[in-house]
PDB file of N, CA and C in Angstrom:
ATOM      1  N   GLU A   1       0.508  -0.901   0.171  1.00 86.00           N
ATOM      2  CA  GLU A   1       0.400   0.389  -0.048  1.00 86.00           C
ATOM      3  C   GLU A   1       0.896   0.980   0.456  1.00 86.00           C
ATOM      4  N   LEU A   2       1.822   1.250   0.727  1.00 91.00           N
ATOM      5  CA  LEU A   2       2.843   2.252   1.301  1.00 91.00           C
ATOM      6  C   LEU A   2       3.161   2.678  -0.665  1.00 91.00           C
ATOM      7  N   ILE A   3       3.679   1.586  -1.610  1.00 91.00           N
ATOM      8  CA  ILE A   3       4.105   1.556  -2.719  1.00 91.00           C
ATOM      9  C   ILE A   3       3.401   2.409  -3.821  1.00 91.00           C
ATOM     10  N   ARG A   4       2.206   1.710  -4.093  1.00 88.00           N
ATOM     11  CA  ARG A   4       1.159   2.177  -3.960  1.00 88.00           C
ATOM     12  C   ARG A   4       0.804   3.167  -4.663  1.00 88.00           C
ATOM     13  N   ARG A   5       0.448   4.051  -3.024  1.00 91.00           N
ATOM     14  CA  ARG A   5       0.462   5.285  -3.217  1.00 91.00           C
ATOM     15  C   ARG A   5       1.862   6.620  -2.944  1.00 91.00           C
ATOM     16  N   GLY A   6       2.774   5.680  -2.920  1.00 91.00           N
ATOM     17  CA  GLY A   6       4.129   6.883  -3.626  1.00 91.00           C
ATOM     18  C   GLY A   6       5.024   7.069  -2.284  1.00 91.00           C
ATOM     19  N   ARG A   7       4.525   5.945  -1.077  1.00 95.00           N
ATOM     20  CA  ARG A   7       4.968   6.452   0.128  1.00 95.00           C
ATOM     21  C   ARG A   7       6.566   5.825   0.423  1.00 95.00           C
ATOM     22  N   ALA A   8       6.977   4.827  -0.465  1.00 95.00           N
ATOM     23  CA  ALA A   8       7.805   3.905  -0.196  1.00 95.00           C
ATOM     24  C   ALA A   8       8.308   4.007  -1.467  1.00 95.00           C
ATOM     25  N   GLY A   9       9.654   4.059  -2.554  1.00 94.00           N
ATOM     26  CA  GLY A   9      10.294   3.588  -3.383  1.00 94.00           C
ATOM     27  C   GLY A   9      10.323   1.947  -4.051  1.00 94.00           C
ATOM     28  N   ALA A  10      10.446   1.460  -2.346  1.00 95.00           N
ATOM     29  CA  ALA A  10      10.675  -0.066  -2.187  1.00 95.00           C
ATOM     30  C   ALA A  10      10.606  -0.458  -0.879  1.00 95.00           C
ATOM     31  N   LEU A  11      10.493  -1.799  -0.651  1.00 96.00           N
ATOM     32  CA  LEU A  11       9.905  -1.924   0.535  1.00 96.00           C
ATOM     33  C   LEU A  11      10.903  -3.680   0.274  1.00 96.00           C
ATOM     34  N   LEU A  12      11.232  -4.395   1.679  1.00 95.00           N
ATOM     35  CA  LEU A  12      11.484  -5.438   1.689  1.00 95.00           C
ATOM     36  C   LEU A  12      10.317  -5.905   2.429  1.00 95.00           C
ATOM     37  N   ALA A  13       9.764  -7.356   2.581  1.00 91.00           N
ATOM     38  CA  ALA A  13       8.743  -7.582   3.140  1.00 91.00           C
ATOM     39  C   ALA A  13       8.887  -9.239   3.964  1.00 91.00           C
ATOM     40  N   GLY A  14       8.713  -9.644   4.664  1.00 92.00           N
ATOM     41  CA  GLY A  14       9.140 -11.151   5.214  1.00 92.00           C
ATOM     42  C   GLY A  14       9.063 -11.882   6.071  1.00 92.00           C
ATOM     43  N   GLY A  15       9.097 -13.084   6.465  1.00 90.00           N
ATOM     44  CA  GLY A  15       8.536 -13.520   7.347  1.00 90.00           C
ATOM     45  C   GLY A  15       8.736 -14.701   7.791  1.00 90.00           C
ATOM     46  N   ALA A  16       8.475 -15.062   8.621  1.00 86.00           N
ATOM     47  CA  ALA A  16       9.417 -16.532   9.732  1.00 86.00           C
ATOM     48  C   ALA A  16       8.482 -16.949  10.386  1.00 86.00           C
ATOM     49  N   ASP A  17       9.467 -18.864  10.288  1.00 80.00           N
ATOM     50  CA  ASP A  17       7.900 -19.670  11.339  1.00 80.00           C
ATOM     51  C   ASP A  17       9.467 -20.234  11.932  1.00 80.00           C
ATOM     52  N   GLU A  18       8.810 -20.840  12.707  1.00 74.00           N
ATOM     53  CA  GLU A  18       9.985 -21.393  14.038  1.00 74.00           C
ATOM     54  C   GLU A  18       9.475 -22.588  14.622  1.00 74.00           C
ATOM     55  N   ALA A  19       9.185 -23.762  14.152  1.00 65.00           N
ATOM     56  CA  ALA A  19       8.342 -25.427  14.500  1.00 65.00           C
ATOM     57  C   ALA A  19       8.972 -25.843  15.822  1.00 65.00           C
ATOM     58  N   CYS A  20       8.684 -26.397  16.958  1.00 61.00           N
ATOM     59  CA  CYS A  20       9.554 -27.100  17.854  1.00 61.00           C
ATOM     60  C   CYS A  20      10.049 -28.201  17.223  1.00 61.00           C
ATOM     61  N   ASP A  21      11.246 -28.163  17.757  1.00 54.00           N
ATOM     62  CA  ASP A  21      11.543 -30.063  17.251  1.00 54.00           C
ATOM     63  C   ASP A  21      11.439 -30.720  18.118  1.00 54.00           C
ATOM     64  N   ASP A  22      10.971 -30.915  19.232  1.00 55.00           N
ATOM     65  CA  ASP A  22      10.228 -32.182  20.304  1.00 55.00           C
ATOM     66  C   ASP A  22       8.883 -32.439  19.409  1.00 55.00           C
ATOM     67  N   ALA A  23       8.059 -31.426  18.217  1.00 56.00           N
ATOM     68  CA  ALA A  23       6.638 -31.809  18.360  1.00 56.00           C
ATOM     69  C   ALA A  23       6.463 -32.518  16.689  1.00 56.00           C
ATOM     70  N   ARG A  24       8.108 -32.602  15.920  1.00 49.00           N
ATOM     71  CA  ARG A  24       7.656 -33.157  15.483  1.00 49.00           C
ATOM     72  C   ARG A  24       6.970 -34.555  14.481  1.00 49.00           C
ATOM     73  N   LEU A  25       7.015 -35.354  15.967  1.00 49.00           N
ATOM     74  CA  LEU A  25       6.000 -36.687  15.341  1.00 49.00           C
ATOM     75  C   LEU A  25       4.983 -36.326  15.933  1.00 49.00           C
ATOM     76  N   ALA A  26       4.433 -35.500  16.272  1.00 55.00           N
ATOM     77  CA  ALA A  26       3.407 -35.377  16.995  1.00 55.00           C
ATOM     78  C   ALA A  26       2.319 -36.605  16.554  1.00 55.00           C
ATOM     79  N   PHE A  27       1.517 -37.135  17.093  1.00 53.00           N
ATOM     80  CA  PHE A  27       0.018 -37.869  16.928  1.00 53.00           C
ATOM     81  C   PHE A  27       0.460 -39.040  15.803  1.00 53.00           C
ATOM     82  N   GLY A  28       1.190 -39.135  16.382  1.00 56.00           N
ATOM     83  CA  GLY A  28       1.708 -40.642  15.381  1.00 56.00           C
ATOM     84  C   GLY A  28       1.729 -41.470  16.019  1.00 56.00           C
ATOM     85  N   ARG A  29       0.841 -42.732  15.085  1.00 55.00           N
ATOM     86  CA  ARG A  29       1.039 -44.058  16.197  1.00 55.00           C
ATOM     87  C   ARG A  29       2.222 -44.851  16.553  1.00 55.00           C
ATOM     88  N   ARG A  30       3.342 -44.351  16.605  1.00 56.00           N
ATOM     89  CA  ARG A  30       4.241 -45.392  16.861  1.00 56.00           C
ATOM     90  C   ARG A  30       5.675 -44.070  17.266  1.00 56.00           C
ATOM     91  N   SER A  31       6.507 -43.956  17.797  1.00 54.00           N
ATOM     92  CA  SER A  31       7.219 -42.820  18.210  1.00 54.00           C
ATOM     93  C   SER A  31       8.448 -42.879  17.150  1.00 54.00           C
ATOM     94  N   ASP A  32       9.208 -42.329  16.408  1.00 52.00           N
ATOM     95  CA  ASP A  32      10.054 -42.374  16.372  1.00 52.00           C
ATOM     96  C   ASP A  32      11.607 -41.666  17.198  1.00 52.00           C
ATOM     97  N   LEU A  33      10.851 -41.427  18.016  1.00 51.00           N
ATOM     98  CA  LEU A  33      11.882 -40.137  19.118  1.00 51.00           C
ATOM     99  C   LEU A  33      13.592 -40.869  19.554  1.00 51.00           C
ATOM    100  N   ALA A  34      12.692 -41.915  19.688  1.00 54.00           N
ATOM    101  CA  ALA A  34      14.538 -42.797  19.593  1.00 54.00           C
ATOM    102  C   ALA A  34      15.550 -42.430  18.985  1.00 54.00           C
ATOM    103  N   THR A  35      15.156 -42.970  18.204  1.00 59.00           N
ATOM    104  CA  THR A  35      16.182 -41.942  16.817  1.00 59.00           C
ATOM    105  C   THR A  35      16.450 -41.203  15.994  1.00 59.00           C
ATOM    106  N   GLY A  36      15.305 -40.227  16.588  1.00 57.00           N
ATOM    107  CA  GLY A  36      15.807 -38.620  15.912  1.00 57.00           C
ATOM    108  C   GLY A  36      15.076 -38.902  14.396  1.00 57.00           C
ATOM    109  N   LEU A  37      14.622 -39.799  13.550  1.00 63.00           N
ATOM    110  CA  LEU A  37      14.291 -39.625  12.493  1.00 63.00           C
ATOM    111  C   LEU A  37      13.159 -39.006  12.287  1.00 63.00           C
ATOM    112  N   ALA A  38      12.888 -38.265  11.726  1.00 63.00           N
ATOM    113  CA  ALA A  38      11.800 -37.856  10.952  1.00 63.00           C
ATOM    114  C   ALA A  38      11.843 -38.451   9.920  1.00 63.00           C
ATOM    115  N   ARG A  39      10.551 -38.996   8.940  1.00 66.00           N
ATOM    116  CA  ARG A  39      10.672 -39.277   7.706  1.00 66.00           C
ATOM    117  C   ARG A  39       9.166 -38.853   6.696  1.00 66.00           C
ATOM    118  N   PRO A  40       9.142 -37.649   6.508  1.00 67.00           N
ATOM    119  CA  PRO A  40       7.687 -37.151   6.267  1.00 67.00           C
ATOM    120  C   PRO A  40       7.180 -37.835   4.136  1.00 67.00           C
ATOM    121  N   PHE A  41       8.147 -38.170   3.850  1.00 74.00           N
ATOM    122  CA  PHE A  41       8.116 -39.133   2.738  1.00 74.00           C
ATOM    123  C   PHE A  41       8.040 -40.376   2.422  1.00 74.00           C
ATOM    124  N   ASP A  42       8.006 -41.541   3.676  1.00 73.00           N
ATOM    125  CA  ASP A  42       8.130 -42.626   3.893  1.00 73.00           C
ATOM    126  C   ASP A  42       6.776 -42.989   3.610  1.00 73.00           C
ATOM    127  N   ALA A  43       6.740 -44.126   2.629  1.00 78.00           N
ATOM    128  CA  ALA A  43       4.716 -44.693   2.911  1.00 78.00           C
ATOM    129  C   ALA A  43       4.577 -45.314   4.010  1.00 78.00           C
ATOM    130  N   ASP A  44       5.286 -45.053   5.159  1.00 73.00           N
ATOM    131  CA  ASP A  44       5.054 -46.158   6.087  1.00 73.00           C
ATOM    132  C   ASP A  44       5.153 -45.190   7.248  1.00 73.00           C
ATOM    133  N   ARG A  45       5.108 -43.905   7.413  1.00 68.00           N
ATOM    134  CA  ARG A  45       5.566 -42.824   8.484  1.00 68.00           C
ATOM    135  C   ARG A  45       4.237 -42.623   9.043  1.00 68.00           C
ATOM    136  N   SER A  46       4.644 -41.915  10.466  1.00 65.00           N
ATOM    137  CA  SER A  46       2.827 -41.475  10.945  1.00 65.00           C
ATOM    138  C   SER A  46       3.252 -40.371  11.808  1.00 65.00           C
ATOM    139  N   GLY A  47       2.314 -39.580  11.803  1.00 62.00           N
ATOM    140  CA  GLY A  47       2.310 -38.238  12.377  1.00 62.00           C
ATOM    141  C   GLY A  47       2.747 -37.564  11.488  1.00 62.00           C
ATOM    142  N   PHE A  48       3.886 -35.813  11.880  1.00 61.00           N
ATOM    143  CA  PHE A  48       3.430 -35.543  10.629  1.00 61.00           C
ATOM    144  C   PHE A  48       5.001 -34.504  11.161  1.00 61.00           C
ATOM    145  N   ALA A  49       5.877 -34.149  10.174  1.00 60.00           N
ATOM    146  CA  ALA A  49       7.011 -33.188  10.377  1.00 60.00           C
ATOM    147  C   ALA A  49       7.299 -31.547  10.736  1.00 60.00           C
ATOM    148  N   LEU A  50       7.347 -30.989  11.466  1.00 64.00           N
ATOM    149  CA  LEU A  50       7.425 -29.305  11.098  1.00 64.00           C
ATOM    150  C   LEU A  50       8.539 -29.342  11.200  1.00 64.00           C
ATOM    151  N   ALA A  51       8.658 -28.340  10.183  1.00 67.00           N
ATOM    152  CA  ALA A  51       9.731 -27.700   9.849  1.00 67.00           C
ATOM    153  C   ALA A  51       9.873 -26.302   9.680  1.00 67.00           C
ATOM    154  N   GLU A  52      10.758 -25.236  10.228  1.00 77.00           N
ATOM    155  CA  GLU A  52      11.133 -24.241   9.872  1.00 77.00           C
ATOM    156  C   GLU A  52      11.493 -23.404   8.476  1.00 77.00           C
ATOM    157  N   GLY A  53      10.464 -21.906   7.792  1.00 85.00           N
ATOM    158  CA  GLY A  53      11.311 -21.649   7.284  1.00 85.00           C
ATOM    159  C   GLY A  53      11.096 -19.782   6.935  1.00 85.00           C
ATOM    160  N   SER A  54      11.325 -19.170   5.981  1.00 91.00           N
ATOM    161  CA  SER A  54      11.715 -17.932   5.793  1.00 91.00           C
ATOM    162  C   SER A  54      11.837 -17.761   4.392  1.00 91.00           C
ATOM    163  N   ALA A  55      10.807 -15.907   4.222  1.00 92.00           N
ATOM    164  CA  ALA A  55      11.189 -15.877   3.147  1.00 92.00           C
ATOM    165  C   ALA A  55      11.114 -14.242   3.174  1.00 92.00           C
ATOM    166  N   LEU A  56      11.761 -13.443   2.205  1.00 93.00           N
ATOM    167  CA  LEU A  56      12.072 -12.022   2.255  1.00 93.00           C
ATOM    168  C   LEU A  56      11.996 -11.681   0.329  1.00 93.00           C
ATOM    169  N   LEU A  57      11.128 -10.821   0.594  1.00 91.00           N
ATOM    170  CA  LEU A  57      10.976  -9.817  -0.870  1.00 91.00           C
ATOM    171  C   LEU A  57      11.477  -8.565  -1.604  1.00 91.00           C
ATOM    172  N   MET A  58      11.711  -8.472  -2.316  1.00 92.00           N
ATOM    173  CA  MET A  58      12.372  -7.066  -2.082  1.00 92.00           C
ATOM    174  C   MET A  58      10.771  -5.989  -3.898  1.00 92.00           C
ATOM    175  N   LEU A  59      10.215  -5.382  -3.141  1.00 95.00           N
ATOM    176  CA  LEU A  59       9.013  -5.157  -3.496  1.00 95.00           C
ATOM    177  C   LEU A  59       8.604  -3.477  -4.102  1.00 95.00           C
ATOM    178  N   GLU A  60       8.354  -3.876  -5.230  1.00 96.00           N
ATOM    179  CA  GLU A  60       8.861  -2.215  -5.908  1.00 96.00           C
ATOM    180  C   GLU A  60       8.005  -2.105  -6.931  1.00 96.00           C
ATOM    181  N   PRO A  61       7.819  -0.575  -7.616  1.00 94.00           N
ATOM    182  CA  PRO A  61       6.854  -1.026  -8.890  1.00 94.00           C
ATOM    183  C   PRO A  61       7.472  -1.537  -9.244  1.00 94.00           C
ATOM    184  N   ALA A  62       6.500  -1.722 -10.739  1.00 92.00           N
ATOM    185  CA  ALA A  62       6.898  -2.663 -12.212  1.00 92.00           C
ATOM    186  C   ALA A  62       8.179  -1.678 -12.729  1.00 92.00           C
ATOM    187  N   GLU A  63       7.656  -0.234 -13.195  1.00 93.00           N
ATOM    188  CA  GLU A  63       8.268   0.409 -13.537  1.00 93.00           C
ATOM    189  C   GLU A  63       9.630   0.822 -13.278  1.00 93.00           C
ATOM    190  N   ALA A  64       9.866   0.673 -11.878  1.00 94.00           N
ATOM    191  CA  ALA A  64      11.292   0.718 -10.874  1.00 94.00           C
ATOM    192  C   ALA A  64      12.211  -0.678 -11.898  1.00 94.00           C
ATOM    193  N   ALA A  65      11.055  -1.708 -11.458  1.00 94.00           N
ATOM    194  CA  ALA A  65      12.133  -3.026 -11.428  1.00 94.00           C
ATOM    195  C   ALA A  65      12.279  -2.981 -12.904  1.00 94.00           C
ATOM    196  N   ARG A  66      11.670  -3.061 -14.229  1.00 95.00           N
ATOM    197  CA  ARG A  66      12.133  -2.755 -15.493  1.00 95.00           C
ATOM    198  C   ARG A  66      13.427  -1.602 -16.204  1.00 95.00           C
ATOM    199  N   SER A  67      13.255  -0.491 -15.576  1.00 96.00           N
ATOM    200  CA  SER A  67      14.165   0.194 -15.685  1.00 96.00           C
ATOM    201  C   SER A  67      15.629  -0.411 -15.228  1.00 96.00           C
ATOM    202  N   ARG A  68      15.398  -1.554 -13.950  1.00 94.00           N
ATOM    203  CA  ARG A  68      16.764  -1.410 -13.997  1.00 94.00           C
ATOM    204  C   ARG A  68      17.176  -2.844 -14.574  1.00 94.00           C
ATOM    205  N   GLY A  69      16.233  -3.612 -15.283  1.00 96.00           N
ATOM    206  CA  GLY A  69      16.263  -4.462 -16.284  1.00 96.00           C
ATOM    207  C   GLY A  69      16.332  -5.756 -14.869  1.00 96.00           C
ATOM    208  N   ALA A  70      15.254  -5.800 -13.498  1.00 93.00           N
ATOM    209  CA  ALA A  70      15.279  -7.104 -12.713  1.00 93.00           C
ATOM    210  C   ALA A  70      14.326  -7.955 -13.777  1.00 93.00           C
ATOM    211  N   ARG A  71      14.674  -9.473 -13.501  1.00 93.00           N
ATOM    212  CA  ARG A  71      13.078 -10.088 -13.708  1.00 93.00           C
ATOM    213  C   ARG A  71      11.922 -10.085 -13.108  1.00 93.00           C
ATOM    214  N   ILE A  72      11.556 -10.095 -13.306  1.00 94.00           N
ATOM    215  CA  ILE A  72       9.851  -9.768 -12.295  1.00 94.00           C
ATOM    216  C   ILE A  72       9.077 -11.211 -12.490  1.00 94.00           C
ATOM    217  N   HIS A  73       9.297 -11.560 -10.945  1.00 93.00           N
ATOM    218  CA  HIS A  73       8.399 -13.030 -11.095  1.00 93.00           C
ATOM    219  C   HIS A  73       7.555 -12.885 -10.305  1.00 93.00           C
ATOM    220  N   GLY A  74       6.299 -12.141  -9.709  1.00 92.00           N
ATOM    221  CA  GLY A  74       5.247 -11.539  -9.902  1.00 92.00           C
ATOM    222  C   GLY A  74       4.145 -10.333  -9.662  1.00 92.00           C
ATOM    223  N   GLU A  75       2.881 -10.103  -9.377  1.00 91.00           N
ATOM    224  CA  GLU A  75       2.773  -8.859  -9.371  1.00 91.00           C
ATOM    225  C   GLU A  75       2.125  -9.414  -8.102  1.00 91.00           C
ATOM    226  N   ILE A  76       2.116  -8.215  -7.487  1.00 90.00           N
ATOM    227  CA  ILE A  76       0.741  -8.103  -6.015  1.00 90.00           C
ATOM    228  C   ILE A  76      -0.369  -7.760  -6.944  1.00 90.00           C
ATOM    229  N   LEU A  77      -1.146  -8.174  -6.714  1.00 90.00           N
ATOM    230  CA  LEU A  77      -2.989  -7.704  -6.847  1.00 90.00           C
ATOM    231  C   LEU A  77      -3.812  -7.028  -5.621  1.00 90.00           C
ATOM    232  N   GLY A  78      -3.370  -7.351  -4.752  1.00 87.00           N
ATOM    233  CA  GLY A  78      -4.458  -7.853  -3.605  1.00 87.00           C
ATOM    234  C   GLY A  78      -3.937  -8.198  -2.376  1.00 87.00           C
ATOM    235  N   TRP A  79      -4.108  -7.594  -1.130  1.00 84.00           N
ATOM    236  CA  TRP A  79      -3.936  -8.275   0.193  1.00 84.00           C
ATOM    237  C   TRP A  79      -5.005  -8.503   1.585  1.00 84.00           C
ATOM    238  N   ALA A  80      -4.313  -9.127   1.991  1.00 87.00           N
ATOM    239  CA  ALA A  80      -5.187  -9.135   3.225  1.00 87.00           C
ATOM    240  C   ALA A  80      -4.404  -9.483   4.627  1.00 87.00           C
ATOM    241  N   SER A  81      -5.367  -9.084   5.863  1.00 84.00           N
ATOM    242  CA  SER A  81      -4.557  -9.381   7.158  1.00 84.00           C
ATOM    243  C   SER A  81      -5.311  -9.576   7.704  1.00 84.00           C
ATOM    244  N   THR A  82      -4.547 -10.971   8.620  1.00 87.00           N
ATOM    245  CA  THR A  82      -5.531 -11.470  10.062  1.00 87.00           C
ATOM    246  C   THR A  82      -4.473 -11.650  11.245  1.00 87.00           C
ATOM    247  N   PHE A  83      -5.885 -12.346  12.217  1.00 83.00           N
ATOM    248  CA  PHE A  83      -5.028 -12.276  13.267  1.00 83.00           C
ATOM    249  C   PHE A  83      -6.048 -13.668  14.482  1.00 83.00           C
ATOM    250  N   ASP A  84      -5.767 -14.542  14.149  1.00 78.00           N
ATOM    251  CA  ASP A  84      -6.355 -15.520  14.637  1.00 78.00           C
ATOM    252  C   ASP A  84      -5.587 -16.906  15.649  1.00 78.00           C
ATOM    253  N   PRO A  85      -5.336 -16.453  17.154  1.00 74.00           N
ATOM    254  CA  PRO A  85      -4.418 -17.459  17.927  1.00 74.00           C
ATOM    255  C   PRO A  85      -5.268 -18.738  18.203  1.00 74.00           C
TER     256      PRO A  85
END
C-alpha cells in the first residue's frame, strides 16, 4: 500500500516460522523419537514433520524493476491481514 500510494519507492517484506523440534512426530501411531528420524516422505510414516522456513521479498513498482532490468517474478494484486491465535 505504501508503494502504491507513492510513500515508499521500495520495501523488503518477509516472515519466518519456527517449529518446536520435539513436536515433529506429534499425533503419530508409533514413536521414532529414539532414533531422532523424521520421515515425511516414507510410505510408512506416522504423524507429521514440522519444519522452519522464512522468505524475504523485494517489493517495488513494476516500472522501477523494468528500468533496472530486474526479472519480475510476480505482481501483487491484493492483500489481506488477519490474526487468529
